[in-house]
Coordinates of C-alpha atoms (C1' of nucleotides) in Angstrom, one line a residue:
Chain A
M1 CA -0.4 0.4 0.1
K2 CA 1.3 3.3 -1.2
I3 CA 0.4 7.0 -2.0
N4 CA 1.3 7.7 -5.4
S5 CA 3.2 11.0 -6.6
N6 CA 0.3 12.6 -8.2
I7 CA -1.5 12.6 -4.3
R8 CA 1.5 13.2 -2.7
Y9 CA 2.2 16.0 -5.1
G10 CA -1.3 17.3 -5.3
L11 CA -1.6 17.2 -1.7
R12 CA 1.4 19.8 -0.8
A13 CA 0.5 22.2 -4.4
I14 CA -3.2 22.3 -2.7
I15 CA -1.7 23.2 0.7
E16 CA 0.9 26.0 -0.7
I17 CA -2.5 27.3 -2.6
A18 CA -4.4 27.9 0.9
N19 CA -1.2 29.3 2.3
S20 CA -0.8 32.1 0.4
P21 CA -2.4 35.1 0.6
K22 CA -3.0 35.7 -3.3
P23 CA -3.2 33.4 -6.0
V24 CA -0.3 31.8 -7.1
L25 CA 1.3 30.5 -9.9
Q26 CA 2.2 27.1 -11.1
R27 CA 5.8 28.1 -11.9
E28 CA 5.5 29.2 -7.7
I29 CA 4.4 25.9 -6.5
A30 CA 6.7 24.0 -8.7
E31 CA 9.7 26.5 -6.9
R32 CA 8.8 26.2 -3.8
Q33 CA 8.2 22.8 -3.2
E34 CA 10.7 21.7 -6.2
I35 CA 8.9 19.7 -8.3
S36 CA 9.6 19.7 -12.2
L37 CA 6.9 22.6 -13.4
N38 CA 6.4 20.1 -16.4
Y39 CA 5.4 17.0 -14.1
L40 CA 3.2 19.6 -11.9
D41 CA 1.3 20.2 -15.0
S42 CA -0.6 17.4 -14.8
I43 CA -0.8 17.7 -10.8
I44 CA -3.3 21.1 -11.3
A45 CA -4.9 20.1 -13.9
G46 CA -6.4 17.4 -11.6
L47 CA -7.1 19.9 -9.1
K48 CA -8.7 22.1 -11.8
N49 CA -10.6 19.3 -13.2
S50 CA -12.0 17.9 -9.6
G51 CA -13.1 21.8 -9.1
L52 CA -10.7 22.3 -6.4
I53 CA -8.8 25.0 -7.8
V54 CA -9.9 28.0 -10.0
N55 CA -8.1 29.9 -12.4
S56 CA -8.5 33.7 -10.1
G57 CA -9.1 35.8 -13.5
G58 CA -7.4 34.5 -16.9
K59 CA -4.3 33.2 -17.2
G60 CA -1.2 34.2 -15.7
S61 CA -3.0 35.1 -12.6
G62 CA -2.4 32.4 -10.3
Y63 CA -4.9 29.7 -8.4
I64 CA -7.0 29.9 -5.8
L65 CA -8.5 27.4 -3.6
A66 CA -12.1 26.9 -5.5
K67 CA -14.4 26.6 -2.0
K68 CA -13.1 27.4 1.7
A69 CA -10.3 25.6 2.9
K70 CA -12.4 23.7 5.4
D71 CA -14.6 22.5 2.6
I72 CA -11.9 20.5 0.9
T73 CA -10.8 17.2 2.4
V74 CA -8.0 14.8 1.7
Y75 CA -10.0 12.1 0.5
Q76 CA -10.8 14.7 -1.9
V77 CA -8.0 15.6 -3.6
Y78 CA -7.0 11.7 -3.1
C79 CA -10.0 11.3 -6.2
A80 CA -8.5 14.1 -8.1
F81 CA -5.7 11.4 -8.8
S82 CA -7.3 8.0 -8.2
P83 CA -10.5 6.5 -8.6
D84 CA -12.6 6.1 -5.2
L85 CA -10.9 4.4 -2.8
Q86 CA -11.3 0.2 -3.4
L87 CA -8.1 -1.6 -1.8
V88 CA -9.2 -5.4 -3.3
N89 CA -11.4 -5.5 -6.5
C90 CA -14.1 -7.8 -4.4
F91 CA -16.4 -5.5 -4.2
C92 CA -15.7 -3.4 -7.5
D93 CA -18.8 -3.5 -9.9
T94 CA -16.5 -5.2 -12.0
N95 CA -16.3 -8.0 -9.7
E96 CA -16.7 -11.9 -10.8
C97 CA -15.8 -13.5 -7.7
Q98 CA -17.7 -16.6 -7.0
R99 CA -16.9 -16.4 -3.8
S100 CA -18.3 -13.0 -2.7
N101 CA -21.4 -14.2 -0.8
N102 CA -19.8 -16.1 1.9
C103 CA -16.3 -14.4 2.1
P104 CA -14.4 -13.0 5.9
S105 CA -11.1 -11.5 4.3
K106 CA -13.4 -9.7 1.2
D107 CA -15.7 -8.8 4.2
Y108 CA -12.7 -7.4 6.4
W109 CA -10.9 -5.7 3.9
F110 CA -14.4 -3.7 2.8
E111 CA -14.7 -2.6 6.6
L112 CA -11.4 -1.6 6.2
N113 CA -11.8 0.7 3.6
S114 CA -14.7 2.6 4.7
K115 CA -12.9 3.2 7.4
I116 CA -9.8 4.6 5.8
K117 CA -12.0 6.8 3.6
E118 CA -13.6 8.3 6.7
L119 CA -10.0 8.4 8.1
M120 CA -9.4 10.6 4.6
S121 CA -12.7 12.7 4.7
S122 CA -12.7 13.9 7.8
K123 CA -9.1 16.0 7.6
T124 CA -9.6 19.1 5.8
I125 CA -7.2 21.5 4.2
K126 CA -7.5 23.9 6.8
E127 CA -6.2 21.5 9.3
L128 CA -3.2 21.2 7.3
M129 CA -2.5 25.1 6.6
N130 CA 0.1 27.1 8.4
N131 CA -1.5 28.2 11.2
D132 CA -0.3 31.8 10.6
I133 CA -2.8 32.1 7.7
L134 CA -6.1 33.1 8.8
I135 CA -7.5 33.5 5.5
N136 CA -9.5 31.3 2.9
Q137 CA -11.0 29.4 6.1
Chain B
M1 CA -4.1 2.6 -3.2
K2 CA -4.1 -1.0 -3.3
I3 CA -4.1 -4.4 -1.4
N4 CA -1.8 -7.0 -3.4
S5 CA -2.5 -10.6 -4.4
N6 CA 0.2 -12.1 -2.0
I7 CA -1.7 -10.8 1.1
R8 CA -5.1 -11.0 0.0
Y9 CA -4.6 -14.7 -0.9
G10 CA -2.1 -14.9 2.6
L11 CA -5.5 -13.7 4.2
R12 CA -7.3 -15.8 2.7
A13 CA -5.3 -19.1 3.2
I14 CA -4.5 -18.1 6.8
I15 CA -8.2 -18.2 7.5
E16 CA -8.9 -21.8 5.7
I17 CA -5.9 -22.9 7.9
A18 CA -7.3 -21.5 10.8
N19 CA -11.4 -22.9 9.9
S20 CA -10.0 -26.1 9.2
P21 CA -10.7 -28.4 12.1
K22 CA -7.7 -30.8 11.4
P23 CA -3.7 -29.9 9.3
V24 CA -4.2 -28.6 5.8
L25 CA -2.8 -29.2 2.6
Q26 CA -1.6 -26.7 0.5
R27 CA -3.1 -28.9 -2.3
E28 CA -6.2 -28.5 -0.2
I29 CA -5.9 -24.5 0.3
A30 CA -5.4 -24.2 -3.5
E31 CA -8.4 -25.9 -4.3
R32 CA -10.7 -24.8 -2.2
Q33 CA -9.8 -21.4 -2.5
E34 CA -9.4 -21.9 -6.1
I35 CA -5.4 -20.4 -6.3
S36 CA -3.1 -22.3 -8.7
L37 CA -1.0 -24.6 -6.1
N38 CA 2.0 -23.4 -7.7
Y39 CA 1.5 -19.7 -7.0
L40 CA 0.5 -20.3 -3.2
D41 CA 3.5 -22.2 -2.9
S42 CA 5.3 -18.3 -2.4
I43 CA 1.6 -17.8 -0.2
I44 CA 2.9 -20.7 1.8
A45 CA 6.1 -19.9 2.4
G46 CA 5.9 -16.3 3.4
L47 CA 3.1 -17.2 6.5
K48 CA 5.6 -20.0 7.3
N49 CA 8.7 -17.9 7.7
S50 CA 7.0 -15.2 9.3
G51 CA 5.9 -17.7 12.2
L52 CA 1.9 -17.7 11.6
I53 CA 1.8 -21.0 10.6
V54 CA 3.6 -24.4 11.2
N55 CA 3.8 -28.0 9.6
S56 CA 1.9 -30.0 12.0
G57 CA 4.5 -32.7 11.9
G58 CA 6.8 -32.7 8.6
K59 CA 6.3 -33.4 5.5
G60 CA 2.8 -34.3 3.9
S61 CA 1.1 -33.6 7.4
G62 CA -0.6 -30.5 6.8
Y63 CA -0.1 -26.8 8.5
I64 CA -1.3 -25.7 11.6
L65 CA -1.5 -21.9 12.9
A66 CA 1.4 -21.4 15.3
K67 CA 0.1 -19.5 17.6
K68 CA -4.0 -19.4 18.7
A69 CA -5.7 -17.4 16.1
K70 CA -6.6 -14.5 18.5
D71 CA -3.2 -13.8 18.9
I72 CA -2.4 -13.5 15.0
T73 CA -3.5 -10.1 13.6
V74 CA -4.2 -9.1 9.6
Y75 CA -1.4 -6.4 10.1
Q76 CA 1.0 -9.8 10.9
V77 CA 0.2 -11.4 7.9
Y78 CA 0.4 -7.8 5.6
C79 CA 4.2 -8.1 7.2
A80 CA 4.3 -11.8 6.1
F81 CA 4.4 -10.8 2.7
S82 CA 5.5 -6.4 2.7
P83 CA 7.7 -4.6 5.1
D84 CA 6.4 -2.9 7.7
L85 CA 4.0 -0.7 5.8
Q86 CA 5.0 3.3 4.8
L87 CA 2.3 4.6 2.6
V88 CA 5.1 7.5 1.4
N89 CA 8.6 7.3 1.6
C90 CA 8.4 10.7 3.8
F91 CA 9.2 8.9 6.9
C92 CA 11.6 6.2 5.7
D93 CA 14.7 6.0 7.1
T94 CA 16.2 6.5 3.7
N95 CA 14.5 9.4 2.8
E96 CA 16.3 12.4 1.9
C97 CA 13.9 14.9 1.8
Q98 CA 14.9 18.3 2.7
R99 CA 11.3 19.7 3.5
S100 CA 11.1 17.0 6.4
N101 CA 11.3 18.9 9.5
N102 CA 8.1 21.4 8.4
C103 CA 6.0 19.6 6.2
P104 CA 2.2 19.4 6.8
S105 CA 1.2 16.5 4.6
K106 CA 4.5 14.5 5.9
D107 CA 2.5 15.1 9.1
Y108 CA -0.6 14.0 8.2
W109 CA 0.3 10.7 5.8
F110 CA 2.3 9.8 9.2
E111 CA -0.8 10.4 11.1
L112 CA -3.1 8.3 8.4
N113 CA 0.0 5.2 8.5
S114 CA -0.5 4.5 11.7
K115 CA -4.2 4.3 12.4
I116 CA -4.3 2.2 9.4
K117 CA -1.7 0.1 11.2
E118 CA -4.0 0.1 13.9
L119 CA -7.1 -0.5 12.4
M120 CA -5.0 -4.2 10.9
S121 CA -3.3 -4.5 14.3
S122 CA -6.8 -4.7 16.3
K123 CA -8.3 -7.4 14.1
T124 CA -7.6 -10.9 14.5
I125 CA -7.9 -14.0 12.6
K126 CA -10.3 -15.4 15.6
E127 CA -12.1 -12.3 13.9
L128 CA -12.5 -13.9 10.5
M129 CA -13.1 -17.7 11.6
N130 CA -16.5 -19.0 10.5
N131 CA -17.9 -19.1 13.7
D132 CA -19.5 -22.8 14.0
I133 CA -15.4 -23.5 14.4
L134 CA -14.3 -23.8 18.1
I135 CA -11.1 -24.5 18.0
N136 CA -7.6 -23.0 17.6
Q137 CA -9.3 -20.3 19.5
Chain C
dT1 C1' 2.6 43.9 -33.0
dT2 C1' 5.5 41.2 -31.6
dT3 C1' 7.5 38.3 -27.9
dA4 C1' 7.8 35.9 -23.4
dC5 C1' 5.0 34.2 -20.4
dA6 C1' 2.1 30.4 -18.7
dT7 C1' -1.0 27.0 -19.3
dC8 C1' -3.1 23.6 -21.7
dC9 C1' -2.7 18.7 -23.8
dA10 C1' -0.9 14.5 -25.7
dA11 C1' 2.1 11.2 -26.8
dC12 C1' 6.3 9.2 -25.5
dT13 C1' 9.8 6.5 -22.0
dA14 C1' 12.6 3.9 -18.5
dA15 C1' 12.4 1.3 -14.2
dT16 C1' 9.8 -1.0 -11.0
dT17 C1' 6.3 -3.5 -10.2
dC18 C1' 2.4 -7.4 -10.2
dA19 C1' 1.0 -11.6 -10.5
dG20 C1' 2.2 -15.4 -11.5
dT21 C1' 4.5 -19.4 -14.0
dT22 C1' 8.0 -22.9 -15.2
dG23 C1' 10.7 -26.1 -13.2
dG24 C1' 13.5 -28.9 -10.5
dA25 C1' 16.0 -30.0 -6.0
dT26 C1' 14.6 -32.6 -2.2
dA27 C1' 11.8 -35.4 1.0
dA28 C1' 8.9 -38.7 3.1
dC29 C1' 5.4 -41.7 2.6
dT30 C1' 3.5 -46.8 -0.1
Chain D
dA1 C1' 10.6 -47.6 -7.2
dG2 C1' 7.4 -44.2 -7.7
dT3 C1' 4.2 -41.7 -5.9
dT4 C1' 2.8 -37.3 -3.4
dA5 C1' 4.3 -32.8 -0.7
dT6 C1' 7.0 -29.0 0.3
dC7 C1' 10.9 -26.3 -0.7
dC8 C1' 12.9 -22.8 -3.8
dA9 C1' 15.2 -19.9 -7.3
dA10 C1' 14.8 -18.1 -11.7
dC11 C1' 12.1 -16.6 -15.5
dT12 C1' 8.4 -13.7 -18.0
dG13 C1' 4.4 -10.6 -19.8
dA14 C1' 1.5 -7.2 -18.5
dA15 C1' 0.2 -3.4 -16.2
dT16 C1' 1.5 0.8 -13.3
dT17 C1' 4.5 4.9 -12.1
dA18 C1' 6.4 8.7 -12.6
dG19 C1' 8.1 11.3 -14.6
dT20 C1' 9.7 13.9 -19.6
dT21 C1' 9.5 15.4 -24.2
dG22 C1' 7.2 18.9 -27.4
dG23 C1' 4.3 21.9 -28.8
dA24 C1' -0.3 24.2 -29.1
dT25 C1' -3.0 28.2 -27.4
dG26 C1' -3.9 32.0 -25.2
dT27 C1' -2.7 36.7 -22.8
dA28 C1' 0.2 40.3 -21.3
dA29 C1' 3.5 43.4 -21.2
dA30 C1' 7.3 45.7 -24.6

DNA sequence: TTTACATCCAACTAATTCAGTTGGATAACT
DNA sequence: AGTTATCCAACTGAATTAGTTGGATGTAAA
């Protein structure tokens, strides 16, 4: 079990945006977070397409959060880069496992899955922000 | 985030062993769980090398749990096939990330990591066993 | 209006991991 | 001796990861 780079970088990027008193350019995020600008491109796209960040007003003007930091969860950031969490395929729609109806391990994985989702859904970007910054809350 | 096949099959195999009133052969597990006998080989090796199961009395005699089902956790099964859970490398020994000292996302991943470990450590094989079976507890 | 900057976007790639398979050694039981 | 069971290492195709490359497009400053 690993958290992939998209999600790790995505979380760092959105925290960077949340912490900034003014709109932030991709380049600034890339520099501060030491992520290749090109790679960050797709990270920003993920956050943007998921409706978590927006361009503040046309090109070159920088990114801001699309909603309040307290209303953005880590799980939303996770889902910007991965489909809904499914630790195993046993409970996927496309699953054809015959044993599914009576499988104690499947039940356990499902339970664990729910709890992990819950853990990620209950942490907001606001809680991960720099305490000094009091905007965007 | 996915649970890999080794761990999924390993959990199923050890539940199978726990549920059985008598020692179980690899072949029997393979048949009942519909896992290729050859592949199961390495699964059994993992469980055995981690001290979770033992040969009940030399070759051909079948496997039994090495300790009581209530003393074997899902996390122990996890660790039979993967190193200690580390969702991200930020807190690995070999990590050289400079930002580590003051990184809110690192702190969050660490917290999540601990909680997931806890969730896996607090579930025992006994809880996953068939209720009808009352041995090995 | 040209030019520089910034974003958008698709295709490519090397390296690693996954999910097994193959094949054989060894050991015990019949 | 032959069958069965376990042990063990090497191999493999497919998929995923973690990016890079290169260019199109759109905006704003010079």
